[in-house]
PDB file of C-alpha atoms in Angstrom:
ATOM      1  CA  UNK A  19       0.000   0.000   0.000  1.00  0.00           C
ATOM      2  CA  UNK A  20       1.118   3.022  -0.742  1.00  0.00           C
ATOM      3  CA  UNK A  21       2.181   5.491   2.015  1.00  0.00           C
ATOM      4  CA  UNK A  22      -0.032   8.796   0.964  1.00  0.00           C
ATOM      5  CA  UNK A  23      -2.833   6.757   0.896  1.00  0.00           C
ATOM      6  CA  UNK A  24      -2.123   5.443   4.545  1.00  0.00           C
ATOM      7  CA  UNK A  25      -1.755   8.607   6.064  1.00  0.00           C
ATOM      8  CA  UNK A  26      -4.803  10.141   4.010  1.00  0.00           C
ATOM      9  CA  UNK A  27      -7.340   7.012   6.022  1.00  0.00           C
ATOM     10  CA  UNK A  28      -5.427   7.663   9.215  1.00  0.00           C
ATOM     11  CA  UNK A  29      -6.399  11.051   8.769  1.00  0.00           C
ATOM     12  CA  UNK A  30      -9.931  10.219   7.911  1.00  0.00           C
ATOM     13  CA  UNK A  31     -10.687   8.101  10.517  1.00  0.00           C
ATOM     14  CA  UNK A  32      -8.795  10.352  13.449  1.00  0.00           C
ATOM     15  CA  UNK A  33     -10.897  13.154  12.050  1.00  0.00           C
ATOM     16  CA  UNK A  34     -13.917  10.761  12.286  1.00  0.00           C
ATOM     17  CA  UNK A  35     -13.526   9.715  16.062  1.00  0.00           C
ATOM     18  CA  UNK A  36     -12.575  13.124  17.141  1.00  0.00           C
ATOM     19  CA  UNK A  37     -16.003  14.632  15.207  1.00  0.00           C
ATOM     20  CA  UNK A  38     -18.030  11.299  17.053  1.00  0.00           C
ATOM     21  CA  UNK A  39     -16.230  11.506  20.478  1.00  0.00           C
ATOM     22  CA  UNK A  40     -17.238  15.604  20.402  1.00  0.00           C
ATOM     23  CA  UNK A  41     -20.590  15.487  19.530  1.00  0.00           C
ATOM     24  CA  UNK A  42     -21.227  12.098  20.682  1.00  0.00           C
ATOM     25  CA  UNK A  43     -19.520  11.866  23.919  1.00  0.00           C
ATOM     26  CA  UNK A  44     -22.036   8.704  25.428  1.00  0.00           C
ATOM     27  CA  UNK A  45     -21.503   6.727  22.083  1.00  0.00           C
ATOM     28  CA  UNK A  46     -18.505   5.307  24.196  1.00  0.00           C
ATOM     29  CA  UNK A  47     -20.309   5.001  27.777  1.00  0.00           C
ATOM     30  CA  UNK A  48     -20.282   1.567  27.711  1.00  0.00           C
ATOM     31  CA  UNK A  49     -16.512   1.511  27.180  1.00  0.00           C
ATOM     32  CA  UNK A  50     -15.233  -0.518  30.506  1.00  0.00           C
ATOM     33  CA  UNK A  51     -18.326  -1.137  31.363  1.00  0.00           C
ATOM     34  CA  UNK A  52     -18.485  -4.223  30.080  1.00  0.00           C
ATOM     35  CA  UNK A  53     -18.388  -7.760  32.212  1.00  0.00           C
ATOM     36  CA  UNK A  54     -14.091  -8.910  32.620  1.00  0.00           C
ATOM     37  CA  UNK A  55     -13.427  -5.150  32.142  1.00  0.00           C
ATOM     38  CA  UNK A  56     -11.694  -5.380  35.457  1.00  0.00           C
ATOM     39  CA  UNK A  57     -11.386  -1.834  37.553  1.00  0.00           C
ATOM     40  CA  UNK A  58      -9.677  -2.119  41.363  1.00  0.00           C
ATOM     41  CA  UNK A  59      -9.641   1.358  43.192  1.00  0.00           C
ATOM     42  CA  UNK A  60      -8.167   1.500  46.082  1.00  0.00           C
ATOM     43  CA  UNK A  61      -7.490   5.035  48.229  1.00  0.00           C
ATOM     44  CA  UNK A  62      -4.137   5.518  46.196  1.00  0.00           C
ATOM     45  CA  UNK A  63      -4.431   3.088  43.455  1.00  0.00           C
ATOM     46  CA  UNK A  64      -6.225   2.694  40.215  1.00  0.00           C
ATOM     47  CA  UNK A  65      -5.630  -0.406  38.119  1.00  0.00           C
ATOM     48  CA  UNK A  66      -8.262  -0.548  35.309  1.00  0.00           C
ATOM     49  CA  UNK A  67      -7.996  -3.708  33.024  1.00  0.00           C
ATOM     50  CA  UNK A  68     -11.082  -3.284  29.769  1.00  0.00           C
ATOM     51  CA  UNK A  69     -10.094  -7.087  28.782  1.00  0.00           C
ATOM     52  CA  UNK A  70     -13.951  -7.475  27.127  1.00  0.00           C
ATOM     53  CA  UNK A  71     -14.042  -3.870  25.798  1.00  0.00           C
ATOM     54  CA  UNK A  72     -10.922  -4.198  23.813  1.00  0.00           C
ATOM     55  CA  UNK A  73     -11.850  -7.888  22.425  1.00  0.00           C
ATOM     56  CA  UNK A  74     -15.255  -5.886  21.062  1.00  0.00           C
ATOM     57  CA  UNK A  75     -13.003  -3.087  19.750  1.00  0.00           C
ATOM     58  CA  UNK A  76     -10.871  -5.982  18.038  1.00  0.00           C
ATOM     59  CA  UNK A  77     -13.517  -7.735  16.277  1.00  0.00           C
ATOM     60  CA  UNK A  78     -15.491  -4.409  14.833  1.00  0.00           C
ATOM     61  CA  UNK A  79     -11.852  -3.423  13.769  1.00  0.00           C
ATOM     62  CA  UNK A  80     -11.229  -6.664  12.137  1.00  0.00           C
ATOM     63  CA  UNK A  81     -14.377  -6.906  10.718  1.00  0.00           C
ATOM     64  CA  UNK A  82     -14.006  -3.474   8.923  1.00  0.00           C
ATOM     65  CA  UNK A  83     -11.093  -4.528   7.716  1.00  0.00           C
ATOM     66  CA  UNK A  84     -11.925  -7.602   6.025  1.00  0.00           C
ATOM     67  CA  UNK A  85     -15.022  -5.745   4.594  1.00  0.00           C
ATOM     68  CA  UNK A  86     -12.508  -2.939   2.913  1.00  0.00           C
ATOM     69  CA  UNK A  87      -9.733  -4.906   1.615  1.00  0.00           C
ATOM     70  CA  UNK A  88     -12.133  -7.019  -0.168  1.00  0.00           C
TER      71      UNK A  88
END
């Protein structure tokens, strides 16, 4: 693939999620929400783990991808 043209859809799609994450900003609410999206808080200590969030993010990706290089 050419370079230009990977820049130009990295562009595209940054300009896209910035555009949806502005004037949309609940379209992600159920990011780490999810069940296995582990989140431990203690009084000094955050450790947040979105195991199921990121394995939803995965397939949508992947399955975008297989529909556009088709």
């Amino acid at each position: 693939m050419d370079i230009g043209k990977l820049l130009i859809t990295v562009g595209v799609v940054t300009v896209i999620a910035g555009i949806v994450i502005t004037y949309m900003p609940n379209f992600f609410g159920w990011f780490g929400k999810l069940p296995l999206d582990i989140n431990i808080q203690t009084e000094h200590t955050r450790v947040f783990i979105p195991i199921t969030s990121m394995l939803v993010i995965s397939l949508i990706l992947n399955l975008l991808m297989r529909l556009f290089n088709r």
